[in-house]
XYZ file of C-alpha atoms in Angstrom:
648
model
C 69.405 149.320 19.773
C 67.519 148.736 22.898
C 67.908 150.392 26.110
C 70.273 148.689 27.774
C 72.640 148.367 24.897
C 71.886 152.233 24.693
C 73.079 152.576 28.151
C 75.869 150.151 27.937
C 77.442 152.530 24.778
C 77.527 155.501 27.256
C 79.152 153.638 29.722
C 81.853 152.148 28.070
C 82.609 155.798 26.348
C 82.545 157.153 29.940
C 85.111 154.724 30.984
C 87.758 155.913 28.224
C 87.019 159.525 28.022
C 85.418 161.018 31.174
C 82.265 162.532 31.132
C 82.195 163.972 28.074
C 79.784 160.922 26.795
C 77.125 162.838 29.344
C 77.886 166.226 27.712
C 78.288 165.303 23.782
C 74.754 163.160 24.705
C 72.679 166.409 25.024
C 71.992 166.447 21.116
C 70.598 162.952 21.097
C 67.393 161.715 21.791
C 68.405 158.434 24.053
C 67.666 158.791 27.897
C 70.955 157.584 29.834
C 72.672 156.606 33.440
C 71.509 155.493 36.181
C 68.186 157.285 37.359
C 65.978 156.746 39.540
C 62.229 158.018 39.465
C 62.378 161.671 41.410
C 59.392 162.119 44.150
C 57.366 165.072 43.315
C 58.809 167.573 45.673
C 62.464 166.819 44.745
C 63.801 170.201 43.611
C 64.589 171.184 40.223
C 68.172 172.334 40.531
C 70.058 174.091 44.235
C 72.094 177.590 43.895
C 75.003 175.330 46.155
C 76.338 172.005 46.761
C 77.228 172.052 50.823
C 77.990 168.278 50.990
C 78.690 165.298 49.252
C 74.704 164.162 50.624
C 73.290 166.950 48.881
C 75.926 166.507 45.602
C 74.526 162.609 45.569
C 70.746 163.606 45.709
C 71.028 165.123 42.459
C 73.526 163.206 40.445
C 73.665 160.430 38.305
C 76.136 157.907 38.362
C 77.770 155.799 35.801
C 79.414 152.141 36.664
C 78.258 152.450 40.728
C 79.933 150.034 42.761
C 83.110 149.504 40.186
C 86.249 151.438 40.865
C 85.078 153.918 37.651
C 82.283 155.072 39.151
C 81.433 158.053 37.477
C 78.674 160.437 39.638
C 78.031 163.819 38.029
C 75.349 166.618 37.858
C 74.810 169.222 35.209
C 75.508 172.921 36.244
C 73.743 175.902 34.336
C 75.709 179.535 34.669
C 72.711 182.418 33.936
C 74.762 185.001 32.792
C 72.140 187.349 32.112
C 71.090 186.878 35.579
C 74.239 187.940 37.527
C 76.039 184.552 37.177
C 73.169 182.456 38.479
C 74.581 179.297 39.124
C 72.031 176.228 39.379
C 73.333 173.143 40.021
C 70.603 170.805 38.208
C 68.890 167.895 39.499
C 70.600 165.561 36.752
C 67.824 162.687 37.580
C 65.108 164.943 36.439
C 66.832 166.817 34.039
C 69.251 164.322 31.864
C 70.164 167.434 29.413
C 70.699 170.990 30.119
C 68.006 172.035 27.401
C 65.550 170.074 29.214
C 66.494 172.262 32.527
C 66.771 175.092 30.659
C 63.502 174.403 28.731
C 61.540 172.931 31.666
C 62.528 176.129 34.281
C 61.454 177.986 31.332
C 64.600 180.330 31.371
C 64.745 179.984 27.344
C 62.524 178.293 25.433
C 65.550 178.162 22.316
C 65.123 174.859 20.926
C 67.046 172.659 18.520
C 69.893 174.183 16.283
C 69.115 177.776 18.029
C 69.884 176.519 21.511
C 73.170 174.991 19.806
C 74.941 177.448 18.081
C 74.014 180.317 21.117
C 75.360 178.452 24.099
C 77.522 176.111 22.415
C 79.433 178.158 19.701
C 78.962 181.462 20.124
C 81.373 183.400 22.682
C 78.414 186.214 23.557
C 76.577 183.651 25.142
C 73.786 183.255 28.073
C 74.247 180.120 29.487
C 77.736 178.252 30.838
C 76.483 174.498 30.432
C 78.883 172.085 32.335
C 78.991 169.092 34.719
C 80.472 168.607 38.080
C 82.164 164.394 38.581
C 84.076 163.059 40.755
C 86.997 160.780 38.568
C 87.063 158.053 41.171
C 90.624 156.939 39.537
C 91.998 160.213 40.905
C 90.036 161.089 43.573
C 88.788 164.283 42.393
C 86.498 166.817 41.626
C 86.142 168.052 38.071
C 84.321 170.247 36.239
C 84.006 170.119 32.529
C 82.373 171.280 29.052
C 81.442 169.065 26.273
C 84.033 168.607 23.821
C 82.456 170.291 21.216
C 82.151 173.340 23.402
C 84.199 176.763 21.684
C 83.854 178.164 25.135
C 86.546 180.850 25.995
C 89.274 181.293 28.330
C 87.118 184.231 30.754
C 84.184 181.677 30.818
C 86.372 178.434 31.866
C 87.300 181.130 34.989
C 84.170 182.609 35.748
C 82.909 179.166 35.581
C 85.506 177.811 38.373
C 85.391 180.939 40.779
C 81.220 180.737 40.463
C 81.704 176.682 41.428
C 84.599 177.459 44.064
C 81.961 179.542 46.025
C 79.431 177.268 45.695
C 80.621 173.941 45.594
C 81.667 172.363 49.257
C 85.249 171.369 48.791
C 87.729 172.222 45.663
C 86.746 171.634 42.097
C 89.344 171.042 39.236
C 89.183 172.138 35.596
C 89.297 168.723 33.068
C 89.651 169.874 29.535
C 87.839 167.213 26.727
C 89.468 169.186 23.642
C 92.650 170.632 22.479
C 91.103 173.995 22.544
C 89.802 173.567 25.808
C 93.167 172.740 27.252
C 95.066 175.889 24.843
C 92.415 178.072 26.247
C 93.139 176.882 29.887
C 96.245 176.511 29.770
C 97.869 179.599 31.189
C 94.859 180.405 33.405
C 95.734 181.920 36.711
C 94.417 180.673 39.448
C 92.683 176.947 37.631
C 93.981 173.592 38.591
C 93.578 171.424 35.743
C 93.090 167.551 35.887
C 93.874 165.960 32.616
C 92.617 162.929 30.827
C 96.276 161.660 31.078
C 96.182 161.743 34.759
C 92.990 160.224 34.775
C 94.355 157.503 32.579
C 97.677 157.170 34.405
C 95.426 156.189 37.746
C 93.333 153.568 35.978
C 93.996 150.171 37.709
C 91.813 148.380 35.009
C 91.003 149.431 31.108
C 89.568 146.892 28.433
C 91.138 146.293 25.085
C 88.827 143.930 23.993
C 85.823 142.769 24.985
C 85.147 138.622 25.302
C 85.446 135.476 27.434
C 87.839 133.168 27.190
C 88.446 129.985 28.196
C 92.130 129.060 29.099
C 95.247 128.470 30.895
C 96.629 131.542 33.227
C 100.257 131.454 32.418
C 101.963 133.933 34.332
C 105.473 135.473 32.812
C 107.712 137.719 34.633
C 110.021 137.955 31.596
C 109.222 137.595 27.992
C 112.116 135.849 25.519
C 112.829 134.093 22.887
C 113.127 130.863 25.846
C 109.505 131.340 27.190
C 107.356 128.841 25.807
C 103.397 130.112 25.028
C 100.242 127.512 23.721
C 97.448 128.545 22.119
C 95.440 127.829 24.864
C 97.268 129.826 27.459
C 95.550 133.316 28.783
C 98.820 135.048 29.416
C 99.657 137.747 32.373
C 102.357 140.111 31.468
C 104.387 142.267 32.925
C 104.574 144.704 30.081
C 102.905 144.580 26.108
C 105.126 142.408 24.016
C 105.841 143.532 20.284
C 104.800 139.860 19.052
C 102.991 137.034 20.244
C 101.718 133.616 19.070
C 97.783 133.465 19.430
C 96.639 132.442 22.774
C 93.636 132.096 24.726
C 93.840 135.825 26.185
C 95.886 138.645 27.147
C 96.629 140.372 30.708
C 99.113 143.152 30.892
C 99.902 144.994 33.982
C 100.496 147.806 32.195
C 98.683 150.525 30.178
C 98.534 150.486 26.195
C 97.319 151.717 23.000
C 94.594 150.097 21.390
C 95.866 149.665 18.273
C 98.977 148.212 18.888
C 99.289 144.652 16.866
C 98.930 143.023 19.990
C 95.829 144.547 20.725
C 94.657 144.373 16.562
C 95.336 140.462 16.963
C 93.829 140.251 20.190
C 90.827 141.701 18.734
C 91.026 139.661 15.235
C 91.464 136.043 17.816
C 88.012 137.382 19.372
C 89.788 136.822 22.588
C 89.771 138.815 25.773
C 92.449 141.721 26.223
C 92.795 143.859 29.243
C 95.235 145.746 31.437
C 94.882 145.052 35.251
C 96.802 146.823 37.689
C 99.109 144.507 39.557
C 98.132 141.550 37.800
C 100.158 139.182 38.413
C 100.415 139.536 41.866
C 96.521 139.260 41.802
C 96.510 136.316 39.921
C 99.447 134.122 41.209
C 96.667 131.391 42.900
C 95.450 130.308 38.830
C 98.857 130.263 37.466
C 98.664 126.880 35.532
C 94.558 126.520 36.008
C 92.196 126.661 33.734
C 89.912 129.374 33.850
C 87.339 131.419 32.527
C 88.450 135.316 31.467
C 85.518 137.500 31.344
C 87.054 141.362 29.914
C 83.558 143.257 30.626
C 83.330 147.244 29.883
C 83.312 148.253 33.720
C 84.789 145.099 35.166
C 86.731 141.591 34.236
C 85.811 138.488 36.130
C 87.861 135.135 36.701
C 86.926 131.865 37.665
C 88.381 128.156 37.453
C 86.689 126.270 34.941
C 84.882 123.271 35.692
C 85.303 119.673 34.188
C 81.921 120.429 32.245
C 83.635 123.153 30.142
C 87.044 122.044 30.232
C 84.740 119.029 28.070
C 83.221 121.086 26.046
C 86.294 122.790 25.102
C 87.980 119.486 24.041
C 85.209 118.990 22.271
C 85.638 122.682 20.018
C 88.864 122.439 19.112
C 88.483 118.792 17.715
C 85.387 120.434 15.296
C 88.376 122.365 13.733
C 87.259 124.768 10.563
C 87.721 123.940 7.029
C 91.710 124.290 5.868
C 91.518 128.730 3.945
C 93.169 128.573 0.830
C 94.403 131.905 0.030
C 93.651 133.487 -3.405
C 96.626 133.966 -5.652
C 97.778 133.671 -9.320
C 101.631 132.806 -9.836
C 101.064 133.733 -13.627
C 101.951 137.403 -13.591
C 105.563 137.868 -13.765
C 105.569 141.934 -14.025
C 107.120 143.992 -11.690
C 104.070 146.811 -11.654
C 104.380 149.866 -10.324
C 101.934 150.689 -7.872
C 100.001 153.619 -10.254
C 99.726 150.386 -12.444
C 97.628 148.537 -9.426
C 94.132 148.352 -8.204
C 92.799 146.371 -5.858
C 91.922 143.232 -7.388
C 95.382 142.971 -8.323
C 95.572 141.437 -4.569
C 95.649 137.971 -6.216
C 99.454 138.655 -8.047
C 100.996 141.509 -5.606
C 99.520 141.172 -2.163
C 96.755 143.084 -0.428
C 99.047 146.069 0.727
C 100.127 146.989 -2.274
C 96.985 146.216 -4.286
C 95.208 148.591 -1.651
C 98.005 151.485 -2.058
C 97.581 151.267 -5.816
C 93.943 151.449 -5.695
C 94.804 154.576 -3.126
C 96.628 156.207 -6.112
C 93.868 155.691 -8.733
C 91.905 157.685 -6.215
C 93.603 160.878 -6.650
C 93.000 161.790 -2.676
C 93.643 166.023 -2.313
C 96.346 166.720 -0.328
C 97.133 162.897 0.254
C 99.952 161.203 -1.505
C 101.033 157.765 -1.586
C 105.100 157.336 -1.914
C 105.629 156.255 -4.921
C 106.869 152.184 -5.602
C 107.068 149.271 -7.271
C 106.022 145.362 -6.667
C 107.495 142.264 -7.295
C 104.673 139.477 -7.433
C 103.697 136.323 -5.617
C 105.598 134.092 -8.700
C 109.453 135.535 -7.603
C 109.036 133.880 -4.101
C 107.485 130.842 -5.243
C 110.112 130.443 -8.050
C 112.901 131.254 -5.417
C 112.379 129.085 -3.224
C 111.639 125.967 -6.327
C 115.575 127.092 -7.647
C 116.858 126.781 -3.906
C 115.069 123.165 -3.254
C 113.244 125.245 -0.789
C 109.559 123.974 -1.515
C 111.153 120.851 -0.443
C 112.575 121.551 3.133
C 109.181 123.069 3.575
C 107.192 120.540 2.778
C 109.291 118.097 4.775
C 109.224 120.395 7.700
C 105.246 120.590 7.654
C 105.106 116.604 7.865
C 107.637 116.614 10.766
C 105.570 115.455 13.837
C 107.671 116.944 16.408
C 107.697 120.138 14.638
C 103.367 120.370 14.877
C 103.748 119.398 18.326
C 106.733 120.392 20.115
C 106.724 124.705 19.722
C 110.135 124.808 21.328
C 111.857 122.481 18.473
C 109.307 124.438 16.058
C 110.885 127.995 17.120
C 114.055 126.413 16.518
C 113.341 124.739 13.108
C 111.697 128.216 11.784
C 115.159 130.094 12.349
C 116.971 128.072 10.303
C 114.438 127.953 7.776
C 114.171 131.676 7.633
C 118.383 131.587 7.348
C 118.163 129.727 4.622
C 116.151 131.651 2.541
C 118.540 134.653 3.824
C 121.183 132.502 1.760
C 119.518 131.807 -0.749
C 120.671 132.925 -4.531
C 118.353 134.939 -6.643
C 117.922 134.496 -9.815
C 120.398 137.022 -12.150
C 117.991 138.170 -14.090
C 115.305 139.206 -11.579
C 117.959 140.950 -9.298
C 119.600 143.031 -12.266
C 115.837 144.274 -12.984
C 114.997 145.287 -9.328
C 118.168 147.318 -9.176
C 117.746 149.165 -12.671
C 114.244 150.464 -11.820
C 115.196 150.820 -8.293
C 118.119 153.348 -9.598
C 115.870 154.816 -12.242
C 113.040 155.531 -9.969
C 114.293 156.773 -6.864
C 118.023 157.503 -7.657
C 120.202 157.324 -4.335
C 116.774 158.006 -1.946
C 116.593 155.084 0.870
C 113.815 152.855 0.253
C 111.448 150.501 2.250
C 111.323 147.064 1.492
C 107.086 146.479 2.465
C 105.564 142.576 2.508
C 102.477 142.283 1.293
C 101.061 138.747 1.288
C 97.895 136.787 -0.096
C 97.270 135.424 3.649
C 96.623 139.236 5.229
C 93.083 140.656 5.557
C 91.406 137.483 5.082
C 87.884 137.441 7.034
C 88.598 137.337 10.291
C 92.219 137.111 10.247
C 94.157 140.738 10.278
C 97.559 139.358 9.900
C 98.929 142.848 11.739
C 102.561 142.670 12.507
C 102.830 139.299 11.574
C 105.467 139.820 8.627
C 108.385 142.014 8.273
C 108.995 145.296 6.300
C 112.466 146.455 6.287
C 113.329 150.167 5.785
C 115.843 152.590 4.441
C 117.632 150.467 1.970
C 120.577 152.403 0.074
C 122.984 150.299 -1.468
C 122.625 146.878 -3.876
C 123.449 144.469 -1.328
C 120.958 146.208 1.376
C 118.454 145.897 -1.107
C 118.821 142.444 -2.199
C 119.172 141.050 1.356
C 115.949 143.281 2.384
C 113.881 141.577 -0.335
C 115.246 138.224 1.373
C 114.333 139.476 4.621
C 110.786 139.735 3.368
C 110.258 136.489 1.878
C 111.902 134.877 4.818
C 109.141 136.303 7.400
C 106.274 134.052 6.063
C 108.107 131.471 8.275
C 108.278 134.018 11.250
C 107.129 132.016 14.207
C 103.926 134.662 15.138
C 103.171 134.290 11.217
C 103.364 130.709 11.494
C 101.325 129.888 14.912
C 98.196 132.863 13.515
C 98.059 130.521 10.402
C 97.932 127.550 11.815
C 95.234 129.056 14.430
C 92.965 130.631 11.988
C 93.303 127.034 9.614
C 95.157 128.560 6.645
C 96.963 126.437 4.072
C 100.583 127.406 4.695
C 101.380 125.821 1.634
C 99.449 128.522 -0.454
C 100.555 131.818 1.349
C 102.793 133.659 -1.400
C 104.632 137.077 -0.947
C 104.894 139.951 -2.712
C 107.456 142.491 -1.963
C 106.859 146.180 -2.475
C 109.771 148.406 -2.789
C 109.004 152.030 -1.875
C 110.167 155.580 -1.826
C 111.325 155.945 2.327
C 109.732 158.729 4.205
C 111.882 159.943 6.699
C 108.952 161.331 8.576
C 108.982 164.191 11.151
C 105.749 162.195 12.796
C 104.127 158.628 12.105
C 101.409 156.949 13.441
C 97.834 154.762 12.622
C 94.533 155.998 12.828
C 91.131 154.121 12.182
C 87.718 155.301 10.994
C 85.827 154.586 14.152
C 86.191 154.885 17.601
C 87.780 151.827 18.854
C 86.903 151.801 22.213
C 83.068 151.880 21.522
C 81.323 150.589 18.794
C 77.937 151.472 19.369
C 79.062 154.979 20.105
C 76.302 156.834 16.987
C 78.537 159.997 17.214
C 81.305 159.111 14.809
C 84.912 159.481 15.478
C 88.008 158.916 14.011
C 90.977 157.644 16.224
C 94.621 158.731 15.758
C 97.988 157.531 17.508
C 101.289 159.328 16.744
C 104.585 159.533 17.552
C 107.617 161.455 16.498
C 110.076 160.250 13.759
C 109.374 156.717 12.114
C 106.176 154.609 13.331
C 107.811 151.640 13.610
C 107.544 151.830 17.650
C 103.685 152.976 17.471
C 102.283 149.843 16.351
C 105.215 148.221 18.824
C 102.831 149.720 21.773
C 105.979 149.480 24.221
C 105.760 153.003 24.973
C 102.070 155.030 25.217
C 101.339 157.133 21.980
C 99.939 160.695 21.714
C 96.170 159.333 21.335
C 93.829 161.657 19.548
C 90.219 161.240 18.775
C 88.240 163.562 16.500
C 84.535 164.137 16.376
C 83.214 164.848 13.390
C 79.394 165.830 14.624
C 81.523 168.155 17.490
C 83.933 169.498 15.434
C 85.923 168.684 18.255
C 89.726 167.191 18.998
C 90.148 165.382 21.819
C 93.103 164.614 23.669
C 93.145 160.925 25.471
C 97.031 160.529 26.353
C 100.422 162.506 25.555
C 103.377 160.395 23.949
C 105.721 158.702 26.765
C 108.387 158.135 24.225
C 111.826 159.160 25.146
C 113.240 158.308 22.158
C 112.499 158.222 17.999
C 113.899 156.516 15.323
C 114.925 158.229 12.191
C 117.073 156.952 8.886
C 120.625 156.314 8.988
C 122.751 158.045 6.544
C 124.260 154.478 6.258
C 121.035 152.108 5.721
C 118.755 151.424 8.007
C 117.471 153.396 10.818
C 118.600 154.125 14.163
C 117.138 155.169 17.660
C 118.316 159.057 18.858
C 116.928 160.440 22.753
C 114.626 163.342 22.996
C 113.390 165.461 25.334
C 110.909 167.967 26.216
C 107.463 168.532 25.005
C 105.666 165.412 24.359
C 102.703 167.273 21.908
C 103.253 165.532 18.697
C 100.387 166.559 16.424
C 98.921 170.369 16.163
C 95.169 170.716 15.615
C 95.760 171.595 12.211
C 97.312 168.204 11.212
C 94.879 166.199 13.474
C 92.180 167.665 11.278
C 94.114 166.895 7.816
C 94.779 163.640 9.021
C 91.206 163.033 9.998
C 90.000 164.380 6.624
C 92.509 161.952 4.972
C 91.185 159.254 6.557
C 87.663 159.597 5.865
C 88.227 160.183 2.544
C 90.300 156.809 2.677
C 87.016 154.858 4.037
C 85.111 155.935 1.146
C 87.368 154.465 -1.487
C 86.676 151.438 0.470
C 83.329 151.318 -0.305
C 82.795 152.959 2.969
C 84.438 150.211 5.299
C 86.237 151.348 8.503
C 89.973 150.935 7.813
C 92.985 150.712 9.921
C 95.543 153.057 8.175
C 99.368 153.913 8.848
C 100.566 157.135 7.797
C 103.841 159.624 8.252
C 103.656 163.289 8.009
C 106.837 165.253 6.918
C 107.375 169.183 5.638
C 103.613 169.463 5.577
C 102.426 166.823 4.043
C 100.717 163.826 5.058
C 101.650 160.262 3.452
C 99.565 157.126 3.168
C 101.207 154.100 3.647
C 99.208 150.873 4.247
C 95.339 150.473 4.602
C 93.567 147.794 5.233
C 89.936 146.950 7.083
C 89.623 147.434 10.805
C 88.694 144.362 12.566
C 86.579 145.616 15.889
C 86.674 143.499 18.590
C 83.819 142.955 21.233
């Protein structure tokens, strides 16, 4: 890594989380920010801040001149000294060992230095920084995440800076113990990373340029219209879309919704822009160039030049992917009975899951399940002349180029294979095992397909999984409901995109025990809003009750990341979910209000859940996976994993 890309990875960390980036940077080596070479008889540190001249000769600043501009200097509490405050000139001093080292008021070094003013409560020094969150307009101060600092030091720490500092500073928390221990504080104003969040007027989801056509939508429905070349503008973040050119949403969401995992596997730009549409009414139906940077986007109309070269791309169209698959095994396996190269007969979800099993994770269990394979679909829809309306349907001009007649032909498609009749035999099988294995428990009817996971194509949210099934005729129809989504219009237009033989995608269904969890969610093995970021992280989104509505992103998820290095849970944004979905005693599920306390995961399941997760990387040979997972009466569930495509 060179220096600027060294730089860049604090930046865009500082953007999403505040300035813990400057704090968690003291244990590494790499010299960061924005500084300027100090004249010789610039002082070392001042015992008070009188105005915001004398706060800027000192600090650093992160992203000057954007509307995240992040300025900040270090503070140093001397308790040993009377609660000697210094506030240090950060543009000398980038670390507070450095200060503390160079003013030689300890010469602890290393792992010492660490564990005494990082870990232990009887400590010396109070290490902190002073910001000012330009998204908020205020004043902060703030400990590194991985900080065990205590509840008397967080308030000497803000009466010392109160005295000292010219106007009012705020406490902002960058852990869950951080904001327990400050929470009933007297006295301590706390700004949150929520509120931070809540301000933002601009966050990147992923990071590219684009070249397209701004089509602005007021309302997304089944009667709106989208190409693939369009960059769309929307008002909030749709549950599906076709692929397009990019993505503007006016407002906030969680990374790893699909959207935002498709967004990411299309390589095209992704961002949310305050008032967007309103600020981008003059391109609607132009052709521009989308440029989603770390501390700023750009627009532009496109010239004839690119608009050229363009044409010129799309007609240089990759070679037709032909999806691996073998229609020769007819068992229904259970997944115990799986590993992952069984992906070619049963699908990559529940190839994964079985190899998951063969694992023997502690304190992780896979619901149990079985899997009927590729040959079932592709011999259902041979015995309902099926093969033939698709083939006939592929050949059909106007449905390649007319998507409105396309939606249209799709939906009857799909209904067809609805009423379609399967075969006798196969049906009186799935309901014997399914009554053997899992009595009168609801189950979840799961696709897993040859065409998901391919390189470079996620396939997220793209087919459809039905849950809670409980009687024969539920059960039956769910399995139809499966088959029938390979012709689900987003499935359809990501194919055709990424040049996949539709021809040769074949799906497995997997039918598996229902968890009627208390709390659901996805995390990934990697910090998905920097991936140069050396510190490693694992992210985490929850909600309560079933996760259907996490990967939705309609509503913004608890967001949790964990440092490993810090030992250290972090709290990015609370749950805004006013609702959960839970099973219906009938089949199916259904949607119930709630109120009240929006914490959804405690730090003890955070760290379980992290600790499952890593331990689900290494049975991929290490690769950074995108998991879904429920937690219910204590116990945490594994559910789907699959690689995490990073975008950027």
């Amino acid at each position: 890594m060179n220096g600027r890309q060294a730089a860049s990875s604090v930046i865009i960390v500082a953007l999403v989380f505040g300035l813990s980036v400057a704090l968690r940077a003291q244990t590494s080596d790499a010299k960061i920010g924005n500084r300027r070479p100090q004249p010789s008889h610039a002082p070392r540190s001042l015992p008070a801040i009188h105005t915001r001249d004398e706060f800027d000769s000192l600090a650093v600043e992160y992203d000057s001149k954007t509307p995240y501009a992040l300025p900040h200097v270090l503070f140093v509490v001397d308790r040993l000294d009377h609660n000697r405050i210094y506030y240090v000139n950060t543009k000398r001093y980038p670390f507070h060992k450095d200060f503390v080292n160079g003013t030689y008021l300890s010469l602890e070094r290393g792992q010492v230095f660490f564990e005494n003013n990082y870990l232990k409560a009887n400590r010396r020094f109070i290490l902190g920084t002073i910001a000012y969150q330009t998204p908020v307009r205020k004043w902060t101060f703030e400990f590194w995440e991985g900080d065990l600092i205590s509840s008397d030091q967080i308030k000497l720490a803000a009466d010392l800076i109160n005295k000292t500092f010219f106007t009012f500073v705020a406490f902002k928390p960058n852990s869950l113990r951080q904001e327990e221990a400050s929470a009933n504080l007297e006295g301590i104003q706390r700004v949150l990373q929520t509120e931070i969040s809540k301000n933002q007027e601009y966050e990147p989801l992923n990071v590219a340029k684009g070249l397209g056509r701004i089509h602005i939508i007021p309302k997304l429905d089944d009667h709106v219209e989208i190409g693939f070349n369009e960059i769309l503008v929307l008002d909030e973040v749709p549950v599906q879309l076709p692929p397009v050119a990019g993505i503007i949403t006016t407002k906030p969401s969680t990374p790893l919704s699909h959207i935002n995992l498709l967004a990411k596997g299309w390589g095209v730009p992704n961002a949310y822009i305050k008032n967007a549409q309103e600020l981008f009414k003059q391109y609607n139906g132009w052709w521009v160039e989308f440029d989603v940077r770390r501390d700023a986007y750009s627009i532009r109309r496109a010239d004839l030049n690119e608009l050229d070269a363009y044409q010129k791309r799309l007609k240089e169209r990759l070679d037709v992917m032909k999806p691996r698959y073998d229609l020769s095994v007819t068992r229904l396996a259970n997944l115990s009975e799986q590993r992952a190269s069984s992906v070619i007969a049963y699908g990559a979800k529940s190839a994964n899951l079985g190899e998951l099993i063969h694992a023997h994770l502690p304190r992780v269990i896979v619901p149990p399940g079985f899997t009927i394979p590729f040959f079932y679909f592709d011999d259902f829809l041979k015995a309902n002349k099926l093969d033939d309306a698709i083939y006939a349907m592929l050949n059909d001009q106007k449905f390649v180029h007319d998507p409105a007649y396309r939606r249209e032909y799709l939906v009857k498609l799909r209904q067809r294979i609805q009423h379609g009749t399967m075969n006798g035999k196969l049906r009186s099988e799935i309901l014997g095992r399914w009554r053997n294995e899992f009595g009168s428990r609801g189950v979840f009817a799961r696709s897993s397909t040859n065409s998901e996971d391919l390189p470079n194509f996620n396939g997220a949210g793209l087919y459809t999984s039905v849950p809670n099934l409980r009687t024969d005729d539920q059960l039956i129809e769910g399995i139809k409901t499966v088959w029938a989504s390979v012709w689900n219009f987003e499935a359809y237009e990501a194919r055709e995109r990424a040049g996949i033989d539709h021809t040769k995608v074949f799906m497995a269904v997997l039918i598996q025990e229902g968890i009627n969890s208390e709390s659901s969610g996805v995390m990934i093995t990697a910090d998905p809003f920097n991936r140069t970021e050396k510190d490693p992280a694992i992210y985490i989104s929850a909600k309560r009750g079933l996760g259907m509505k996490v990967v939705e992103g309609q509503k913004i998820a608890e967001q949790i990341m964990f440092r490993p290095v810090a030992n250290a849970v972090q709290v990015l944004t609370r749950s805004e979910e006013d609702s959960l979905l839970t099973f219906d005693e009938r089949g199916g599920i259904k949607e119930i209000p709630i109120s009240g306390e929006r914490v959804v995961l405690t730090d003890e399941v955070i760290r379980r859940l992290a600790a499952a997760a890593t331990q689900v990387k290494r049975v991929f040979h290490d690769k950074d996976q995108d998991i879904e997972w429920a937690y219910m009466r204590g116990q945490i569930y594994i559910v789907q994993a699959r690689p995490y495509i990073a975008g950027g």
